[in-house]
Amino acid sequence: MLTFVIIYYAFLILACCVAAYYKYRTALLLLFTLLCVSLISGLLFGAEVLVNITICVALLAAAAGLSYSFRESLIQVLPPEGAKLMRTAPLTASFGLLVIIAYVIAAVFAPLIAPFGEAEVVGGSFAPPDDVMLLGGDQLGRDLFSRLIYGARNTVGIALMTTAIAFIVGTLAGLVAAQMGGWVDQVLGRIVDTLMAIPQLIFALLLLTIVGTSVLNLTLVIALLYSPLIFRLARAVAGNIVVMDYIEAARLRGESTWYLITKEVLPNITAPLAAEFGLRFCFVFLAISALSFLGLGIQPPTADWGSMVRENATLISFGEVTPLIPAAAIALLTVAVNFVVDWMLHISSGLKE
Amino acid sequence: MGGVLPLIGKRLLLGLVTLLVVSIIIFGAVELLPGDIAQQILGQSATEETVAALREELGLNRPAYVRYFEWLGSAVQGDFGTSLANQRSVAEQLGPRFANTLFLAGLAALISVPLAIGLGVLAALYRNSVFDRVANAVSLVSISSPEFFLGYILIVFFAVQNQIFPAISNVTPDMEMGERLYRTLLPAITMALVVTAYMMRMTRAAIINLLASPYIEMARLKGVPNSKVITRHALPNALAPIINVVALNLAYLITGVVLVEVVFVYPGVGQLLVDSVTKRDFPVVQACCLIFAATFILFNLIADVGAILSNPRLRHPK
């Protein structure tokens, strides 16, 4: 341990000096902050913290390297237009893309990747990790790794479906409100105001008490509770479009409201709506995970990340971190989507900083 | 100042109406049950007589609007009926738990508000610097993580690997202040992490927005030193958005408490709500929802009124 600590500090100080000598200001500041943090936490919690910090930094560096090489190879492989777009992507966005692709692959090919079925009992309960079960077993002896892979399919799939429903309902209502105006707009607006006056998680709990917990109910309840936010955005952006002259012209041509909404307004608001879809997906995903964690969302034996955390939470008090892996999977996907959405917003707003 | 009071009065009235509508929704939602509460409690196998008897006992034979006004009337006086699960008074169970929840949320607010505003202002001032980028990335990660993830990470690190804080925050009413603070600190930090991130990002955006306005540029062009631009020109105008941000996030804090309370087994309203939902104990669920909704509406109202008071243009509407 002592050698590790000595090497650790020597390396950090050396890196600081090199950065200072070559006037890499950013690197120097980061390294020096890291040095201070290590000193303080090392004194407070002992030398094990330094190992943790090293692992974290190594992981971050690996992620950065991976996303850099991913971006550069995409630039080489993609046709000119795609390559031009990718060149503007910051590392965070390319990391986000990489993670999303990995999740999609895991979800689509879950039966091929996972060594066991999602409800298959393989070993003893809370079995330690070995060659057969990569991450060990859960409270019933099912393979945690397989359940994690299947969880990508179930959790993400349900969240995507819910977001899609919320989107279709919210956008349609918003467009109708913007296009029709008058009392339709007023009534829809008031309904949405009331729905948003109750905190969403609390409202979801209330509704789930009444309709009971099943995947269908969960999807519909969450979709209902999250569509008002989409309604507001769709209403606001469409409000700027419907006053345009070409809408007036189309209306004078005698086109129906449905035609106006789908052919004239919708194509002009896809960019903000796409970014909104990413953001809302994150919120819906977190809400579903939270409800599953509380035992009111996706029900066993379906593998789902939220409920996996709850089922294995007892392990945490023994210092095991395996129950945190599904939670980390949730966090990783949300971060990735947020990174990509940030980039998309940046492109669509035309900001060049 | 003549125009302010009616304006605020209007807001308060609007808030009251919203609360009334919300209470109708909370009451009406239970009415939508297939069959009714009596049928639900006793299950499918119950005989017609027992269902009828329970219906009589709960007073379900009277029309819904009569029961609604009775429920609302007693709820306003602090009586939420009796729990179906253990026949105890709901208000009796709710009282101490609500105090606990307020204590937890208050502590989290006390940690997060100064921290978030400080960090947000710094990030806005040193925009695009290393500090800003790191703060941005860290806050994004903490927003994206579910609360139970952050909570368990804190438990693993501070309660299991280094035994500094207890993993379970079981506070009791007769506990001393110091002990109570010590046991509540870990859940409070968990909530503060998420809320600070939100608040920091919103504060940063508000300040950046402000610094881009023409009068700041004017002050700069006049040659006013940077520190004075911030303290004399920017901060007084930043007050309005910051008050708004803080109030909105406190509203979020009060609902975000549910998950954190479950993770730390903290005896608050959130824990009670989740337990009652699993037991389908409708009077308790209704009472908890009403309390959460009322607090939420209250903080949104404070955000509105704060925005009106701190912005002269809203104070004197044309």
XYZ file of C-alpha atoms in Angstrom:
671
model
C 0.000 0.000 0.000
C 2.790 2.389 0.958
C 4.540 1.993 -2.406
C 1.253 2.646 -4.170
C 0.679 5.854 -2.229
C 4.222 7.061 -2.919
C 3.963 6.287 -6.632
C 0.515 7.900 -6.737
C 1.642 11.216 -5.292
C 4.947 11.223 -7.173
C 3.117 10.674 -10.439
C 0.549 13.396 -9.719
C 3.155 15.968 -8.704
C 5.272 15.129 -11.739
C 2.252 15.479 -14.023
C 1.452 18.858 -12.421
C 5.006 20.064 -13.031
C 5.002 18.897 -16.653
C 1.665 20.627 -17.271
C 2.941 23.807 -15.632
C 6.192 23.760 -17.612
C 4.456 23.395 -20.952
C 1.771 25.916 -19.897
C -1.219 23.561 -20.278
C -3.412 25.675 -18.036
C -6.531 23.454 -18.077
C -4.581 20.279 -17.403
C -2.623 21.925 -14.611
C -5.755 23.176 -12.850
C -7.436 19.776 -13.119
C -4.383 17.880 -11.900
C -3.791 20.251 -9.023
C -7.436 20.007 -7.916
C -7.109 16.229 -8.068
C -3.964 16.447 -5.923
C -5.729 18.560 -3.282
C -8.780 16.283 -3.264
C -6.593 13.193 -2.882
C -4.655 14.761 -0.031
C -7.774 15.737 1.907
C -9.729 12.551 1.350
C -6.627 10.412 1.874
C -6.118 12.013 5.285
C -9.811 11.679 6.152
C -10.591 8.164 4.956
C -7.242 6.386 4.602
C -5.290 5.179 1.622
C -8.053 2.990 0.120
C -9.686 6.149 -1.211
C -6.646 6.758 -3.403
C -7.188 3.376 -5.066
C -10.806 4.324 -5.718
C -9.754 7.670 -7.156
C -7.228 5.951 -9.418
C -9.911 3.564 -10.665
C -12.299 6.461 -11.311
C -9.676 8.483 -13.197
C -8.652 5.429 -15.214
C -12.288 4.765 -16.115
C -12.780 8.386 -17.160
C -9.623 8.283 -19.268
C -10.719 5.009 -20.861
C -14.144 6.499 -21.637
C -12.546 9.594 -23.145
C -10.154 7.511 -25.257
C -12.938 5.210 -26.392
C -15.218 8.068 -27.400
C -12.364 9.837 -29.193
C -11.510 6.775 -31.261
C -15.221 6.123 -31.854
C -15.698 9.637 -33.195
C -12.614 9.554 -35.387
C -13.521 6.189 -36.890
C -17.080 7.362 -37.522
C -15.658 10.378 -39.361
C -13.673 8.003 -41.563
C -16.515 5.563 -42.200
C -19.536 7.838 -42.645
C -20.423 9.552 -45.940
C -19.200 13.187 -46.209
C -22.292 14.797 -44.701
C -22.350 12.548 -41.647
C -18.612 12.997 -41.200
C -19.013 16.770 -41.264
C -21.654 16.522 -38.553
C -19.540 14.202 -36.417
C -16.579 16.583 -36.590
C -18.619 19.130 -34.635
C -19.460 16.574 -31.948
C -17.793 17.114 -28.586
C -16.312 14.055 -26.861
C -19.280 13.906 -24.489
C -21.711 13.571 -27.387
C -19.700 10.812 -29.029
C -19.530 9.038 -25.656
C -23.310 9.357 -25.394
C -23.794 7.912 -28.878
C -21.482 5.015 -28.082
C -23.348 4.174 -24.879
C -26.761 4.404 -26.560
C -25.599 2.072 -29.356
C -24.265 -0.398 -26.770
C -27.620 -0.368 -24.931
C -29.541 -0.864 -28.156
C -27.358 -3.849 -29.058
C -27.816 -5.314 -25.567
C -31.585 -4.841 -25.779
C -32.012 -6.272 -29.290
C -29.703 -9.262 -28.925
C -30.427 -9.928 -25.234
C -31.140 -13.684 -25.654
C -27.879 -14.154 -27.576
C -25.686 -12.163 -25.203
C -27.101 -13.314 -21.883
C -25.792 -16.735 -20.847
C -29.002 -17.603 -18.943
C -32.701 -16.771 -19.120
C -34.031 -13.819 -17.140
C -36.018 -15.942 -14.662
C -33.722 -18.983 -14.702
C -32.371 -20.055 -11.286
C -28.712 -20.939 -11.757
C -26.999 -21.099 -8.371
C -27.473 -20.386 -4.687
C -28.974 -17.124 -3.521
C -26.471 -14.237 -3.384
C -23.829 -16.510 -4.917
C -20.466 -14.761 -5.243
C -19.188 -13.960 -8.761
C -17.388 -16.822 -10.542
C -16.729 -18.070 -14.090
C -20.335 -19.156 -14.625
C -22.057 -16.125 -13.119
C -19.993 -13.078 -13.992
C -21.584 -10.779 -11.428
C -22.867 -13.417 -9.022
C -26.439 -14.387 -8.242
C -29.352 -12.388 -6.902
C -31.600 -13.159 -3.940
C -33.131 -16.194 -5.703
C -29.917 -17.403 -7.319
C -30.630 -15.987 -10.760
C -27.691 -14.747 -12.814
C -27.305 -11.031 -12.213
C -25.458 -10.438 -15.491
C -28.185 -12.071 -17.597
C -30.860 -10.106 -15.769
C -28.903 -6.925 -16.366
C -28.880 -7.609 -20.126
C -32.577 -8.486 -20.205
C -33.232 -5.390 -18.102
C -31.991 -3.255 -20.998
C -34.766 -4.731 -23.103
C -37.536 -4.441 -20.504
C -36.747 -1.174 -18.730
C -35.604 0.809 -21.749
C -38.290 -0.689 -23.979
C -41.095 0.228 -21.621
C -39.657 3.710 -21.066
C -39.407 4.252 -24.839
C -42.969 3.100 -25.401
C -44.245 5.335 -22.602
C -42.388 8.357 -23.949
C -43.736 7.664 -27.433
C -47.333 7.534 -26.185
C -46.874 10.681 -24.114
C -45.368 12.348 -27.149
C -48.095 11.438 -29.582
C -50.812 12.552 -27.163
C -49.018 15.715 -26.038
C -47.937 16.849 -29.492
C -51.294 16.199 -31.105
C -53.159 18.036 -28.351
C -50.668 20.894 -28.488
C -50.975 21.245 -32.255
C -54.750 21.097 -32.134
C -54.783 23.756 -29.399
C -52.455 26.017 -31.377
C -54.310 25.533 -34.652
C -57.888 25.784 -33.359
C -57.305 28.467 -30.720
C -60.380 29.801 -28.885
C -62.153 27.619 -26.353
C -60.375 24.384 -27.369
C -57.077 26.022 -26.513
C -58.489 27.362 -23.227
C -59.969 24.040 -22.109
C -56.846 22.030 -22.969
C -54.659 24.626 -21.311
C -56.645 24.492 -18.048
C -56.624 20.665 -17.994
C -52.858 20.690 -18.420
C -52.430 23.316 -15.684
C -54.349 21.154 -13.246
C -52.421 18.003 -14.166
C -49.169 19.849 -13.588
C -50.280 21.221 -10.212
C -49.789 17.824 -8.602
C -46.220 16.540 -8.296
C -45.821 13.762 -10.848
C -44.388 11.018 -8.653
C -47.108 11.572 -6.049
C -49.845 11.592 -8.682
C -48.418 8.401 -10.190
C -48.504 6.734 -6.777
C -52.129 7.792 -6.282
C -53.220 6.538 -9.698
C -51.313 3.262 -9.345
C -53.024 2.607 -6.001
C -56.315 2.831 -7.799
C -55.683 1.034 -11.084
C -53.271 -1.493 -9.612
C -49.743 -2.272 -10.740
C -49.203 -3.793 -14.176
C -46.987 -2.858 -17.078
C -49.915 -1.551 -19.120
C -51.221 0.615 -16.255
C -47.750 1.894 -15.515
C -47.208 2.881 -19.141
C -50.548 4.656 -19.443
C -50.308 6.464 -16.098
C -46.790 7.763 -16.715
C -47.661 8.713 -20.300
C -50.681 10.662 -19.045
C -48.639 12.479 -16.402
C -45.786 13.438 -18.700
C -47.798 14.512 -21.750
C -48.708 17.979 -20.297
C -45.076 19.110 -20.477
C -44.908 18.039 -24.109
C -48.248 19.720 -24.765
C -46.839 22.998 -23.467
C -43.770 22.854 -25.664
C -45.700 21.779 -28.769
C -48.276 24.507 -28.111
C -45.573 27.146 -27.693
C -43.503 26.314 -30.777
C -46.567 25.672 -32.937
C -47.983 28.997 -31.766
C -45.178 30.744 -33.647
C -45.810 28.721 -36.794
C -49.602 29.026 -37.086
C -49.423 32.799 -37.527
C -47.226 32.423 -40.636
C -48.570 33.486 -44.014
C -48.235 30.054 -45.613
C -50.565 28.599 -42.985
C -53.057 31.327 -43.787
C -52.698 30.523 -47.475
C -53.268 26.828 -46.845
C -56.344 27.616 -44.776
C -57.731 29.842 -47.524
C -57.142 26.971 -49.954
C -59.699 25.144 -47.838
C -57.393 22.543 -46.285
C -58.695 20.658 -43.264
C -57.309 21.162 -39.749
C -55.773 17.681 -39.865
C -53.903 18.564 -43.071
C -52.703 21.857 -41.607
C -51.420 20.160 -38.475
C -49.650 17.234 -40.110
C -48.421 18.726 -43.377
C -47.792 22.372 -42.584
C -47.033 22.764 -38.879
C -45.498 19.450 -37.791
C -42.558 19.428 -40.263
C -41.522 22.844 -38.980
C -41.320 21.926 -35.328
C -39.563 18.553 -35.522
C -36.161 19.859 -34.385
C -37.209 21.177 -30.951
C -39.532 18.201 -30.516
C -36.712 15.731 -31.186
C -34.539 17.307 -28.502
C -37.528 17.336 -26.179
C -38.065 13.642 -26.851
C -34.582 12.874 -25.561
C -35.055 14.972 -22.435
C -38.500 13.568 -21.684
C -37.222 10.048 -22.216
C -34.736 10.656 -19.401
C -37.447 11.849 -17.024
C -39.833 9.033 -17.929
C -37.031 6.488 -17.596
C -36.102 7.814 -14.151
C -39.751 7.893 -13.058
C -40.356 4.291 -14.136
C -37.157 3.163 -12.430
C -38.172 5.005 -9.279
C -41.593 3.349 -9.239
C -40.030 -0.055 -9.902
C -37.583 0.587 -7.092
C -40.535 1.321 -4.795
C -42.045 -2.016 -5.887
C -44.919 -0.403 -7.789
C -43.630 -0.499 -11.337
C -42.529 -3.433 -13.444
C -43.330 -6.586 -11.494
C -41.152 -9.677 -10.968
C -40.032 -12.018 -12.450
C -39.470 -9.579 -15.324
C -35.889 -8.351 -15.098
C -35.894 -4.620 -14.499
C -33.145 -2.387 -13.195
C -35.187 -0.472 -10.634
C -36.614 -3.547 -8.956
C -33.249 -5.346 -9.161
C -31.757 -2.658 -6.940
C -34.548 -3.079 -4.412
C -34.381 -6.878 -4.376
C -30.649 -6.978 -3.735
C -30.392 -3.917 -1.488
C -29.629 -6.071 1.571
C -26.238 -6.907 0.044
C -25.230 -3.249 0.293
C -24.997 -3.337 4.075
C -22.312 -6.027 3.671
C -20.229 -3.697 1.551
C -21.107 -5.394 -1.772
C -21.545 -3.052 -4.733
C -23.229 -5.504 -7.143
C -26.752 -4.172 -6.365
C -25.540 -0.761 -7.503
C -24.688 -1.980 -11.012
C -28.304 -1.825 -12.299
C -28.636 1.645 -10.752
C -25.403 2.653 -12.463
C -26.821 1.310 -15.732
C -29.808 3.624 -15.313
C -27.588 6.599 -14.555
C -25.238 5.843 -17.463
C -28.018 5.751 -20.051
C -29.583 8.967 -18.735
C -26.231 10.735 -18.808
C -25.580 9.476 -22.332
C -28.950 10.658 -23.633
C -28.441 14.031 -21.946
C -25.032 14.435 -23.598
C -26.483 13.727 -27.041
C -29.463 16.029 -26.422
C -27.109 18.822 -25.352
C -25.230 18.447 -28.609
C -28.439 18.380 -30.661
C -29.701 21.533 -28.951
C -26.364 23.159 -29.600
C -26.568 22.338 -33.311
C -30.187 23.387 -33.721
C -29.717 26.665 -31.843
C -26.855 27.497 -34.189
C -24.641 28.552 -31.289
C -20.975 28.683 -32.139
C -19.013 29.256 -28.975
C -47.154 50.047 -5.039
C -50.925 50.315 -5.428
C -51.088 47.615 -8.072
C -49.267 44.936 -6.134
C -51.766 43.792 -3.525
C -54.632 42.969 -5.899
C -52.139 41.195 -8.141
C -50.874 39.035 -5.295
C -54.410 38.502 -4.040
C -55.346 37.221 -7.477
C -52.434 34.783 -7.400
C -53.381 33.519 -3.954
C -56.967 33.041 -5.059
C -55.774 31.161 -8.131
C -53.627 28.940 -5.906
C -56.604 28.231 -3.680
C -58.741 27.309 -6.678
C -55.999 25.009 -7.943
C -55.818 23.337 -4.544
C -59.575 22.858 -4.569
C -59.476 21.273 -8.033
C -56.588 19.066 -6.961
C -58.533 17.933 -3.892
C -61.459 17.034 -6.148
C -59.099 14.984 -8.328
C -57.584 13.224 -5.314
C -61.005 12.417 -3.912
C -62.551 11.612 -7.271
C -59.744 9.277 -8.321
C -60.686 6.858 -5.571
C -64.320 7.054 -6.654
C -63.284 5.757 -10.070
C -62.404 2.378 -8.567
C -64.166 -0.548 -10.179
C -66.891 -1.323 -7.657
C -66.111 0.798 -4.619
C -63.761 0.896 -1.649
C -65.761 -1.659 0.329
C -65.618 -4.125 -2.552
C -61.896 -3.493 -2.947
C -61.087 -4.031 0.727
C -63.028 -7.242 1.099
C -62.026 -8.715 -2.256
C -63.930 -10.863 -4.718
C -64.910 -13.613 -2.281
C -66.869 -11.365 0.079
C -70.598 -11.964 0.414
C -73.085 -9.298 -0.539
C -74.045 -8.725 3.135
C -70.539 -8.039 4.443
C -69.888 -5.608 1.590
C -73.146 -3.837 2.364
C -72.278 -3.691 6.068
C -68.866 -2.187 5.407
C -70.422 0.225 2.951
C -72.770 1.336 5.723
C -69.867 1.666 8.169
C -67.795 3.808 5.788
C -70.848 5.853 4.812
C -70.547 4.938 1.136
C -74.293 4.912 0.599
C -74.508 8.656 0.452
C -73.822 10.526 -2.808
C -70.197 11.278 -3.666
C -70.432 15.057 -3.441
C -71.759 14.929 0.126
C -68.866 12.712 1.163
C -66.436 14.964 -0.689
C -67.502 18.047 1.245
C -67.418 16.117 4.511
C -63.930 14.849 3.700
C -62.715 18.304 2.665
C -64.334 19.936 5.670
C -62.665 17.666 8.169
C -59.371 17.680 6.214
C -59.225 21.458 6.550
C -59.624 21.009 10.304
C -56.798 18.486 10.349
C -58.893 15.319 10.484
C -58.177 12.908 7.633
C -60.370 10.040 8.809
C -59.130 6.655 9.997
C -56.695 4.325 8.297
C -58.175 1.182 6.752
C -55.109 -0.884 7.622
C -54.835 -0.316 11.380
C -57.943 1.707 12.316
C -55.822 4.504 13.736
C -56.447 8.158 13.057
C -54.618 9.245 9.899
C -53.778 12.663 11.299
C -52.179 11.029 14.349
C -49.848 8.966 12.135
C -49.204 11.824 9.768
C -48.357 14.586 12.253
C -44.934 13.505 13.544
C -43.972 12.122 10.141
C -44.742 15.428 8.456
C -42.506 17.180 10.981
C -39.738 14.686 10.173
C -40.129 15.233 6.434
C -40.032 19.003 6.876
C -36.884 18.644 8.986
C -35.201 16.526 6.297
C -36.259 18.809 3.446
C -35.282 21.882 5.459
C -31.831 20.503 6.169
C -31.372 19.617 2.495
C -32.467 23.133 1.512
C -30.097 24.660 4.041
C -27.194 22.783 2.469
C -28.158 23.168 -1.156
C -29.444 26.734 -1.545
C -26.260 28.653 -0.629
C -24.072 26.066 -2.341
C -26.097 26.068 -5.554
C -26.361 29.849 -5.832
C -22.658 30.297 -5.112
C -21.612 27.648 -7.609
C -24.119 28.848 -10.202
C -22.913 32.454 -10.026
C -19.265 31.340 -10.185
C -19.960 29.057 -13.149
C -21.726 31.900 -14.956
C -18.913 34.364 -14.257
C -16.185 31.962 -15.365
C -18.166 30.638 -18.284
C -16.425 28.039 -20.481
C -13.542 27.737 -18.032
C -12.391 24.410 -16.607
C -14.394 25.060 -13.454
C -17.562 25.670 -15.461
C -17.098 22.555 -17.571
C -16.374 20.283 -14.619
C -19.279 21.727 -12.621
C -21.533 21.247 -15.620
C -20.529 17.627 -16.160
C -20.791 16.744 -12.469
C -24.205 18.376 -12.127
C -25.425 16.591 -15.250
C -24.342 13.250 -13.806
C -26.040 13.928 -10.488
C -29.278 15.025 -12.199
C -29.236 11.916 -14.357
C -28.704 9.483 -11.512
C -31.773 8.131 -9.756
C -31.915 9.304 -6.123
C -31.615 5.756 -4.832
C -28.316 5.340 -6.725
C -26.789 8.402 -5.054
C -28.228 7.365 -1.700
C -26.781 3.851 -1.849
C -23.398 5.129 -3.011
C -23.294 7.411 0.027
C -24.334 4.486 2.241
C -21.611 2.234 0.819
C -18.961 4.865 1.274
C -19.930 6.636 4.503
C -21.779 3.918 6.389
C -20.260 0.592 5.324
C -16.678 1.186 4.199
C -16.041 4.044 6.628
C -18.454 3.868 9.509
C -19.015 7.587 9.947
C -22.783 7.851 9.535
C -25.544 5.325 10.252
C -26.989 3.543 7.194
C -30.516 3.712 8.586
C -31.842 7.078 9.695
C -34.322 6.041 12.366
C -35.162 9.262 14.168
C -37.568 9.282 17.092
C -39.497 12.261 18.511
C -37.630 12.268 21.834
C -34.216 12.453 20.191
C -31.857 15.293 20.944
C -31.201 17.881 18.245
C -27.564 16.951 17.668
C -28.307 13.235 17.373
C -31.234 13.914 15.060
C -29.092 16.154 12.868
C -26.387 13.492 12.712
C -28.825 10.787 11.644
C -30.569 12.987 9.085
C -27.402 14.294 7.459
C -26.830 11.460 4.972
C -30.353 11.509 3.441
C -30.221 15.301 3.428
C -26.942 15.233 1.492
C -28.435 12.797 -1.021
C -31.333 15.133 -1.714
C -29.077 18.162 -1.684
C -26.909 16.586 -4.410
C -29.766 16.368 -6.883
C -31.373 19.695 -5.988
C -28.063 21.568 -5.949
C -27.343 20.336 -9.452
C -30.708 21.532 -10.747
C -30.501 24.843 -8.945
C -26.926 25.454 -10.016
C -27.724 24.915 -13.681
C -30.783 27.143 -13.528
C -28.930 29.893 -11.651
C -26.101 29.732 -14.161
C -28.497 30.028 -17.084
C -30.335 32.952 -15.445
C -27.124 34.870 -14.749
C -25.707 34.251 -18.217
C -28.955 35.491 -19.676
C -28.651 38.596 -17.541
C -25.018 39.266 -18.397
C -25.937 39.254 -22.077
C -28.411 42.142 -21.674
C -27.559 45.534 -23.206
C -27.302 47.520 -19.957
C -24.510 45.280 -18.695
C -22.630 45.866 -21.930
C -23.269 49.578 -21.522
C -21.828 49.519 -18.003
C -18.792 47.621 -19.261
C -18.301 50.130 -22.107
C -18.547 53.007 -19.620
C -15.526 51.474 -17.922
C -17.175 50.226 -14.751
C -14.874 47.682 -13.091
C -15.953 44.043 -13.373
C -16.638 43.555 -9.654
C -18.925 46.577 -9.631
C -20.777 45.411 -12.734
C -21.590 42.223 -10.882
C -22.540 43.697 -7.500
C -24.279 46.904 -8.585
C -25.765 46.088 -11.970
C -26.221 42.349 -12.276
C -27.032 41.032 -8.787
C -30.080 43.225 -7.992
C -31.680 42.107 -11.232
C -30.589 38.515 -10.752
C -32.650 38.343 -7.559
C -35.903 37.689 -9.400
C -34.760 34.656 -11.374
C -32.865 33.283 -8.364
C -35.916 33.513 -6.080
C -37.883 31.725 -8.759
C -35.278 28.999 -9.127
C -35.043 28.426 -5.377
C -38.803 28.226 -4.842
C -39.304 25.849 -7.761
C -36.548 23.565 -6.509
C -37.883 23.549 -2.974
C -41.151 22.352 -4.457
C -39.213 19.585 -6.163
C -37.395 18.821 -2.919
C -40.628 18.151 -1.072
C -41.647 15.474 -3.570
C -38.188 14.040 -4.187
C -38.202 13.105 -0.530
C -40.191 9.909 -1.212
C -37.353 7.881 -2.719
C -34.735 9.099 -0.284
C -36.922 8.272 2.708
C -37.385 4.720 1.420
C -33.646 4.245 0.856
C -32.711 5.444 4.343
C -35.827 4.033 6.075
C -36.505 7.547 7.345
C -39.877 7.843 9.127
C -41.441 10.577 6.984
C -44.571 11.132 4.927
C -42.986 9.666 1.785
C -42.324 6.343 3.456
C -45.886 6.292 4.800
C -47.249 7.058 1.337
C -45.342 4.194 -0.294
C -46.363 1.760 2.455
C -50.004 2.795 2.167
C -49.961 2.464 -1.612
C -48.755 -1.128 -1.267
C -51.479 -1.799 1.316
C -54.062 0.124 -0.731
C -54.936 2.154 2.352
C -56.927 4.876 0.575
C -57.541 7.435 3.365
C -53.807 7.594 4.119
C -52.860 7.820 0.438
C -55.376 10.623 -0.068
C -54.101 12.524 2.959
C -50.438 12.174 1.934
C -51.206 13.238 -1.642
C -53.148 16.239 -0.414
C -50.283 17.321 1.834
C -47.672 16.906 -0.898
C -49.840 18.673 -3.462
C -50.576 21.552 -1.078
C -46.879 22.054 -0.337
C -46.059 21.867 -4.027
C -48.690 24.448 -4.903
C -47.558 26.658 -2.021
C -43.958 26.770 -3.262
C -45.055 27.432 -6.835
C -47.166 30.265 -5.455
C -44.174 31.638 -3.570
C -42.187 31.496 -6.814
C -44.902 33.493 -8.577
C -45.304 36.084 -5.832
C -41.534 36.409 -5.442
C -41.207 37.026 -9.159
C -43.887 39.727 -9.007
C -42.386 41.446 -5.974
C -38.828 41.496 -7.265
C -39.636 42.659 -10.777
C -40.899 46.252 -11.102
C -42.227 45.549 -14.575
C -44.566 42.892 -13.192
C -45.400 45.088 -10.216
C -46.888 47.773 -12.451
C -48.706 45.936 -15.206
C -49.770 48.123 -18.096
